[in-house]
Short mmCIF file of C-alpha atoms in Angstrom, two decimals:
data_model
loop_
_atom_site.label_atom_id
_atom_site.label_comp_id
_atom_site.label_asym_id
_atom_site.label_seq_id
_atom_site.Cartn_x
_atom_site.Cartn_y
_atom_site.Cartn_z
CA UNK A 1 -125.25 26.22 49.49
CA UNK A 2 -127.10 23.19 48.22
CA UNK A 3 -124.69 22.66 45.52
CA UNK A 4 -121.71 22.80 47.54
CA UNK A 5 -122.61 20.25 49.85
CA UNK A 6 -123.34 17.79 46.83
CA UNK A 7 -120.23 18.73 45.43
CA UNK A 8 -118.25 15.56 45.18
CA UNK A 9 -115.10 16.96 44.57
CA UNK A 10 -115.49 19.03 47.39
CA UNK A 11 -116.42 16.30 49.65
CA UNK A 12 -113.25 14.73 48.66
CA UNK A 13 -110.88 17.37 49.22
CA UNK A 14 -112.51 17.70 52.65
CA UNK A 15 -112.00 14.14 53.54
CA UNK A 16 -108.38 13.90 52.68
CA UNK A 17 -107.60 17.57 54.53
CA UNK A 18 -109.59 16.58 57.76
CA UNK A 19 -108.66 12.56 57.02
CA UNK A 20 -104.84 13.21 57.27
CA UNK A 21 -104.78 15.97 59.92
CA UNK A 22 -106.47 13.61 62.30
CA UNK A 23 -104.36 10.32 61.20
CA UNK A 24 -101.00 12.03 61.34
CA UNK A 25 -102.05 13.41 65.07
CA UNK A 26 -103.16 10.03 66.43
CA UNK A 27 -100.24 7.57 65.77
CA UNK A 28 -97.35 9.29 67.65
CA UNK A 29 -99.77 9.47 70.56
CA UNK A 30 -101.37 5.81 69.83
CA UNK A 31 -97.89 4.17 69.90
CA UNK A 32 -97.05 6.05 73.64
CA UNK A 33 -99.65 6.75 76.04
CA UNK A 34 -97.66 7.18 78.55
CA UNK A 35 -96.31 10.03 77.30
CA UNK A 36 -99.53 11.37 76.01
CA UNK A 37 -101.24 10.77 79.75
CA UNK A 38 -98.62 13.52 81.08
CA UNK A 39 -99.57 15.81 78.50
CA UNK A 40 -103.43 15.21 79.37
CA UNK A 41 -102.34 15.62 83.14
CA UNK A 42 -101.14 18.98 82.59
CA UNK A 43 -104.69 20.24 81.84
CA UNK A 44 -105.68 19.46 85.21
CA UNK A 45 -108.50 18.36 84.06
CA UNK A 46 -109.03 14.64 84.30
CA UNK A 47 -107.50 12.78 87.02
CA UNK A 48 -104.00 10.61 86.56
CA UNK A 49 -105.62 7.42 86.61
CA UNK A 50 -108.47 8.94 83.46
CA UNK A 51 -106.07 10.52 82.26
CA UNK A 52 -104.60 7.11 81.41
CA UNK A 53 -107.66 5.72 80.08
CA UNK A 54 -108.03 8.72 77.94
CA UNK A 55 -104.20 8.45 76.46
CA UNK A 56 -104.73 4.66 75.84
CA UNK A 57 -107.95 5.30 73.54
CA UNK A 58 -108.59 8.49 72.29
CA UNK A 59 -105.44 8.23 70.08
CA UNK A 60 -107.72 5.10 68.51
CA UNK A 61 -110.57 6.85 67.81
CA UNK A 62 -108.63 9.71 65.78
CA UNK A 63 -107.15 7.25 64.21
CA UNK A 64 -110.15 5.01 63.37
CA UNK A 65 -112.23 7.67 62.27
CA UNK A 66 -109.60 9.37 60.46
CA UNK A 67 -109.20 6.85 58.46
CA UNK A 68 -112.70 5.96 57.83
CA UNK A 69 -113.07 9.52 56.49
CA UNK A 70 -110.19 9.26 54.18
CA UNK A 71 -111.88 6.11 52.67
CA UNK A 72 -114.93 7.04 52.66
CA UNK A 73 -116.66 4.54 54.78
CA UNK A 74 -118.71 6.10 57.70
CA UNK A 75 -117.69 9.56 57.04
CA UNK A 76 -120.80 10.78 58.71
CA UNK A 77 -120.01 8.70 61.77
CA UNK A 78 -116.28 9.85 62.01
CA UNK A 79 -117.19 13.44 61.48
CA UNK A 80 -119.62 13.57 64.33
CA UNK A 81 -117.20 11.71 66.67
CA UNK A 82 -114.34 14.17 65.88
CA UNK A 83 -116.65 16.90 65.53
CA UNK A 84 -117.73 16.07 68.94
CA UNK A 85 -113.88 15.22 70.18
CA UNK A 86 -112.86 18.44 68.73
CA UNK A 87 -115.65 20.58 70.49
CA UNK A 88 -114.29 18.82 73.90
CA UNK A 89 -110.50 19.76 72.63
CA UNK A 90 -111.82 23.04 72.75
CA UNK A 91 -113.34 23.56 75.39
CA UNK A 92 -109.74 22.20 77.21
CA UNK A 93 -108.02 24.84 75.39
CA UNK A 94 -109.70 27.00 76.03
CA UNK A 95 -110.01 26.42 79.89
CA UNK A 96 -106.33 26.29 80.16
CA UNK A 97 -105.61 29.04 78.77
CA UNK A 98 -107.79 30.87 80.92
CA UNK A 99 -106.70 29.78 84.16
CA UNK A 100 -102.97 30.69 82.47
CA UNK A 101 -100.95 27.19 81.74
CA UNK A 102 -98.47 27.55 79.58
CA UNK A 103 -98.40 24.31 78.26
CA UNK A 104 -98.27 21.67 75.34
CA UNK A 105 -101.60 21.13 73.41
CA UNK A 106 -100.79 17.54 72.54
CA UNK A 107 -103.03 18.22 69.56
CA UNK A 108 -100.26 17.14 66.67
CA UNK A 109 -97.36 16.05 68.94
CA UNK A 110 -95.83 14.63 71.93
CA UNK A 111 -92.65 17.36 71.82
CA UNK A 112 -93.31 19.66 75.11
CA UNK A 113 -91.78 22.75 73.43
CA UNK A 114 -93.99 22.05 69.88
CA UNK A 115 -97.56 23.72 69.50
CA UNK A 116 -98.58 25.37 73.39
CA UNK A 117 -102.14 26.05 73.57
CA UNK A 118 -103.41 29.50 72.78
CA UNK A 119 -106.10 31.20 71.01
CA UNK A 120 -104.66 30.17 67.92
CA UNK A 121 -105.87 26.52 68.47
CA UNK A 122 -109.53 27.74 69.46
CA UNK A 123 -109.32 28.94 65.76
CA UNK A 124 -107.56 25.97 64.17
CA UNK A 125 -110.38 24.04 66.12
CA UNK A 126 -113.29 26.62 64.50
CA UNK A 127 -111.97 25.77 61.23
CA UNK A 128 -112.09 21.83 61.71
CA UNK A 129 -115.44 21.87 63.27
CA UNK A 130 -116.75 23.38 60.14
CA UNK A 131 -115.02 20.79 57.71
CA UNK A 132 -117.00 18.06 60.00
CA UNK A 133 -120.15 19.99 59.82
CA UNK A 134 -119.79 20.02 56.31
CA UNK A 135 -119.10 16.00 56.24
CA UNK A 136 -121.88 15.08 58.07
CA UNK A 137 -124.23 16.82 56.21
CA UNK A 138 -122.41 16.72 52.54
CA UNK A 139 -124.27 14.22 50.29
CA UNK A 140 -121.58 14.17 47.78
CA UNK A 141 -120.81 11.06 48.39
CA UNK A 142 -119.58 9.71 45.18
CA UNK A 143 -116.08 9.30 45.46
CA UNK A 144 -116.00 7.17 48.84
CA UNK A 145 -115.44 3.51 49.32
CA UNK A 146 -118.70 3.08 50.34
CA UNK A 147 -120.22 4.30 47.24
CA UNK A 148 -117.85 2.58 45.07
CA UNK A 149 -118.20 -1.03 46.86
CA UNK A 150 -122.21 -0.71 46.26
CA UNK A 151 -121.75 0.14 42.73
CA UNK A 152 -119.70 -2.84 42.79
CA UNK A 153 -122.55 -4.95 44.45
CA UNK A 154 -125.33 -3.33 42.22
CA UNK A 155 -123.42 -4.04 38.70
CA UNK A 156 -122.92 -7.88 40.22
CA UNK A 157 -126.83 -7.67 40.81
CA UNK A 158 -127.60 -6.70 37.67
CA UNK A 159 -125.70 -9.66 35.93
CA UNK A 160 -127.36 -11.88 38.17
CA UNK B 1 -132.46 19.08 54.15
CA UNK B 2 -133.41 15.76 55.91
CA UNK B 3 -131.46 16.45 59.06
CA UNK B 4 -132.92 13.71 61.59
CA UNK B 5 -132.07 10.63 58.84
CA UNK B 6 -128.52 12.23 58.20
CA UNK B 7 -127.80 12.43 62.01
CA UNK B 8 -129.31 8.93 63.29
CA UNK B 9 -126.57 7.30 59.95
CA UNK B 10 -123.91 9.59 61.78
CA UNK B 11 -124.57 8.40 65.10
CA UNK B 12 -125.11 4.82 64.34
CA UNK B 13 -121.51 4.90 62.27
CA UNK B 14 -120.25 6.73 64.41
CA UNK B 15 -121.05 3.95 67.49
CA UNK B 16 -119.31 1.42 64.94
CA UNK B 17 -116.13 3.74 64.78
CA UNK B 18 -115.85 4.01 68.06
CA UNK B 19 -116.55 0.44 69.18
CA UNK B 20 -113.94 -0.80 66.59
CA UNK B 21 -111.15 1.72 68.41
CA UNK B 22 -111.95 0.67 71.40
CA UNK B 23 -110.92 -2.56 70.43
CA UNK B 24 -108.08 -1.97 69.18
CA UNK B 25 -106.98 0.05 71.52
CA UNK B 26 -107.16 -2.96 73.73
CA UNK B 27 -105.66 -5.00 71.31
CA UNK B 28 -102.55 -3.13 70.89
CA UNK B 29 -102.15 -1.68 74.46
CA UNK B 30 -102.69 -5.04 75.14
CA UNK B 31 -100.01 -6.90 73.40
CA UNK B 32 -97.74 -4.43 74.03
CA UNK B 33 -98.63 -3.63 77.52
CA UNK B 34 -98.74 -0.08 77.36
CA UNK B 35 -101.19 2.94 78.22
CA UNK B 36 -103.85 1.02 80.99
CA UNK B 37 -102.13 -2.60 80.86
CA UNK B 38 -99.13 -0.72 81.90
CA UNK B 39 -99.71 -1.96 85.45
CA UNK B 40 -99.35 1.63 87.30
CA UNK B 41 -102.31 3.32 87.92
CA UNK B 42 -101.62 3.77 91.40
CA UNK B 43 -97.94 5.35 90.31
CA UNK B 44 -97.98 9.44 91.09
CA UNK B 45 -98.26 11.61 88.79
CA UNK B 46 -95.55 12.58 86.56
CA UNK B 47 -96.62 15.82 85.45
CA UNK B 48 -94.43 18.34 86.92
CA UNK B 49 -97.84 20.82 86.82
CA UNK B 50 -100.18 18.09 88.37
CA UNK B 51 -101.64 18.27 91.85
CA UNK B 52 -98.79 20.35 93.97
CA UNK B 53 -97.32 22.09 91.28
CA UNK B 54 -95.59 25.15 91.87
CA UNK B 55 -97.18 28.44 91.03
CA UNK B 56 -96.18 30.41 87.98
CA UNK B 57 -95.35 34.17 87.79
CA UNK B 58 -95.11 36.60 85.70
CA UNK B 59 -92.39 38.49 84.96
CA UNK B 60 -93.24 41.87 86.48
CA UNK B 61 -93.83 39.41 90.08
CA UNK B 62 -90.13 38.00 89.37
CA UNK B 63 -89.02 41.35 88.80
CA UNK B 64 -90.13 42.71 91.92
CA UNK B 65 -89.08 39.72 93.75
CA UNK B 66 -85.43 40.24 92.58
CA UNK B 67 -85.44 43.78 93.42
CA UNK B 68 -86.90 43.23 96.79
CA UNK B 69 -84.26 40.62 97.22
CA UNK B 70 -87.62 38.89 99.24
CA UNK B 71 -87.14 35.77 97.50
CA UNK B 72 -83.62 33.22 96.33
CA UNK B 73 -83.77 32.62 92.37
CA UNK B 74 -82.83 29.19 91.19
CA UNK B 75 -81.37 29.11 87.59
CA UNK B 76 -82.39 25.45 86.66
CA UNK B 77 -79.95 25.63 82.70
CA UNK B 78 -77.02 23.96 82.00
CA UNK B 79 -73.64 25.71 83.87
CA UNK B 80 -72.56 26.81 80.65
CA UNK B 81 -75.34 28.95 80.15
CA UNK B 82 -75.40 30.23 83.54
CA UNK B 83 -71.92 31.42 83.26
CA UNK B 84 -72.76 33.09 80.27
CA UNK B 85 -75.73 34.82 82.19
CA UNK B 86 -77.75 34.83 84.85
CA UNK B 87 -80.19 37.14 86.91
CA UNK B 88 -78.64 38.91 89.70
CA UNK B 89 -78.88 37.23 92.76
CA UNK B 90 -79.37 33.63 91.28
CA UNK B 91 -77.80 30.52 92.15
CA UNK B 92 -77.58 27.29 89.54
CA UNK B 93 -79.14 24.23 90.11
CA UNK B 94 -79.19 22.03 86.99
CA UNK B 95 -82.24 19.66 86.96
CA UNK B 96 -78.86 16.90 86.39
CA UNK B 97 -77.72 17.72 89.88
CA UNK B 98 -80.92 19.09 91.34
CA UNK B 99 -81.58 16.02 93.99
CA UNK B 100 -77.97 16.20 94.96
CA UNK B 101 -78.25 20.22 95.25
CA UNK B 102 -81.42 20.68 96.88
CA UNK B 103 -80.72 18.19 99.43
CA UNK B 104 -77.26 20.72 100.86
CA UNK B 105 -79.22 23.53 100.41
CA UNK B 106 -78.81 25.67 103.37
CA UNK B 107 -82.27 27.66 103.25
CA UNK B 108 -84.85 28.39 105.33
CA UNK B 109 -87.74 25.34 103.91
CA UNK B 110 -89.91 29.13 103.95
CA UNK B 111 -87.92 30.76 102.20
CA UNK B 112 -89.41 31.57 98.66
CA UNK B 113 -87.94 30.52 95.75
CA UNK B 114 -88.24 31.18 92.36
CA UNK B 115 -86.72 28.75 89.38
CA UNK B 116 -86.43 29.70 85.79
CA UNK B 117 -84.78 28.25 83.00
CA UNK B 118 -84.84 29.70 79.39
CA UNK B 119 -87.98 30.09 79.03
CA UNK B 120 -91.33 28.43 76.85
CA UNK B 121 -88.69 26.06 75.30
CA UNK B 122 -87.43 24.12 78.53
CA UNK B 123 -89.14 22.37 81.41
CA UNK B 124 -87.03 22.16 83.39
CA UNK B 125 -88.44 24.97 86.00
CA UNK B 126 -90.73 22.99 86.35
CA UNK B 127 -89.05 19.79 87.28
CA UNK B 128 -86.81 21.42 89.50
CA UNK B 129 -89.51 23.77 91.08
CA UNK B 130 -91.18 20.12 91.81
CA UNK B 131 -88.40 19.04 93.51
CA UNK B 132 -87.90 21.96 95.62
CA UNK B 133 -91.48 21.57 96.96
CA UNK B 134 -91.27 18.01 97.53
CA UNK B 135 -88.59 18.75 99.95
CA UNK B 136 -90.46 20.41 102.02
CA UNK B 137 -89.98 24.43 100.99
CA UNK B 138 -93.42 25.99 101.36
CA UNK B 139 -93.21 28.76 98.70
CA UNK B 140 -92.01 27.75 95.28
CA UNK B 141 -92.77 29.65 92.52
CA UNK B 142 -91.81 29.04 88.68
CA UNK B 143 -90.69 32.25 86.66
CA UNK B 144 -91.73 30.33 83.23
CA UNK B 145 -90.85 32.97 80.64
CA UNK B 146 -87.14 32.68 82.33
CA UNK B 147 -84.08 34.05 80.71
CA UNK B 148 -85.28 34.82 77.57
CA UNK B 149 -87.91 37.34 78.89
CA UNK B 150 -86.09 38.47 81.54
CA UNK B 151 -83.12 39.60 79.15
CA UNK B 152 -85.41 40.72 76.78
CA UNK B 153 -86.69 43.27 79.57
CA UNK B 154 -83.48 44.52 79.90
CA UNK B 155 -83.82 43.60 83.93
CA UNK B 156 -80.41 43.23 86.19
CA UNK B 157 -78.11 40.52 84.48
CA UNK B 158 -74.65 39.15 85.75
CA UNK B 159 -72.08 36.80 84.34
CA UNK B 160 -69.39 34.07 85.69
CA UNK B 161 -69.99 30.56 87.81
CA UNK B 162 -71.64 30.92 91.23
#
């Protein structure tokens, strides 16, 4: 267990799987909330008007974060703020598909016939939360910007 | 494992993160004026399932409906596929021409009705099912799984224009 979460390579592989899923999803959505508020709408969850305010920044902080775990600069933060965004994604899910909609997730996509929700996203969702669980607590850090731009920093100390 | 360290970095970088989105989220709905610069948060909703959306059945309730005869079905596809196929009983109403058609429509506003299209890959139910309840019928009900399911079911089917 301890090995595995100092696993570099590991830590890597994570970032760019969970990095790129989370990018890819945020910039179709990013570029048009107002398509992305109807999808939120259909929850019937939030009202239209937070529903708005959702659509105009959530998209931002996928893509933010997503980013910043690809890099490798606040992994830890963006894994606990997706981790956290996820949980919430979840718990949508799976409140919609109890009360029976039959609608679009708006997980990957704004296309109303691509990806309904369904149990099958409570798993997808399981299996993300885990990758974030395992970047917020991985200390195999050493392939991330962060690591590299204080080696940088240290080997200009050291000349100095 | 030094948990409480690990989780007060994560929640510090992770205020960062999310102060930088917001940000830009301003910045670019901003500039653009998109999302909440938009200027219509007072607009309704354009959901068709928000606030008085019509009620979905199954298809053992549209079933039953049909046979009873209790209720008018609404085929919401294009002509073309109606002609190819409908459920018995069912008159077309294209979401195209839906305003138009719903406006001549001699029915009883209690009357129930039930719109379908093909089924999980069109919307348009949904729309039109909308539209029937904003003018004024009391009962609308969306048979969502549609044509596909009901075909599938091998449940009463009829060809030609109506």
């Amino acid at each position: 267990m301890k090995s595995l979460l100092s696993n570099p390579w590991l830590e890597l592989a994570t970032r760019f799987v969970a990095g790129t899923i989370f990018i890819a999803a945020s910039i179709e959505k990013a570029a048009d909330p107002a398509a992305f508020t109807t999808l939120i709408e259909n929850y019937k969850i939030l009202s239209p008007q937070l529903s708005l305010l959702v659509a105009s920044t959530l998209p931002w902080v996928e893509l933010v974060c997503g980013f910043a775990i690809l890099f490798g600069w606040g992994v830890r933060g963006g894994a606990l703020v997706l981790g956290l965004l996820t949980v919430g994604f979840t718990a949508a899910v799976i409140s919609g598909v109890l009360r029976g909609l039959d609608i679009s997730c708006g997980c990957y996509t704004l296309d109303p016939d691509v990806g309904r929700i369904g149990w099958r996203k409570v798993v997808e969702n399981t299996g993300l939360l885990v990758l974030f669980l395992f970047l917020v607590y991985s200390t195999g850090t050493r392939y991330t910007l962060e690591a590299w731009l204080s080696s940088r920093t240290g080997k200009e100390g050291a000349v100095n | 494992m030094p948990a409480t360290p690990i989780i007060r970095t994560a929640i510090r970088e992770g205020i960062v993160l999310s102060a930088l989105s917001l940000v830009l989220a301003l910045f670019y709905n901003g500039v653009t004026g998109k999302g909440v610069f938009a200027g219509d948060w007072s607009r309704p909703s354009k959901s068709p399932l928000a606030a008085a959306a019509p009620e979905i059945i199954s298809l053992e309730t549209a079933a039953d409906l049909q046979r009873s005869g209790a209720a008018l079905f609404v085929d919401s596809r294009h002509a073309f596929d109606f002609r190819l196929g409908h459920i018995v009983g069912a008159i077309n109403i294209p979401l195209q021409e839906s305003d138009a058609a719903i406006a001549v429509l001699a029915q009883p506003k209690g009357r129930t009705i039930v719109v379908y299209c093909d089924g999980t890959e069109c919307n348009s139910s949904l729309e039109v099912g909308s539209k029937f309840t904003a003018a004024g019928y009391g009962k609308v009900l969306v048979f969502f799984a549609g044509w596909s399911a009901w075909k599938q079911a091998g449940l009463p089917v009829t060809e030609g224009a109506r």
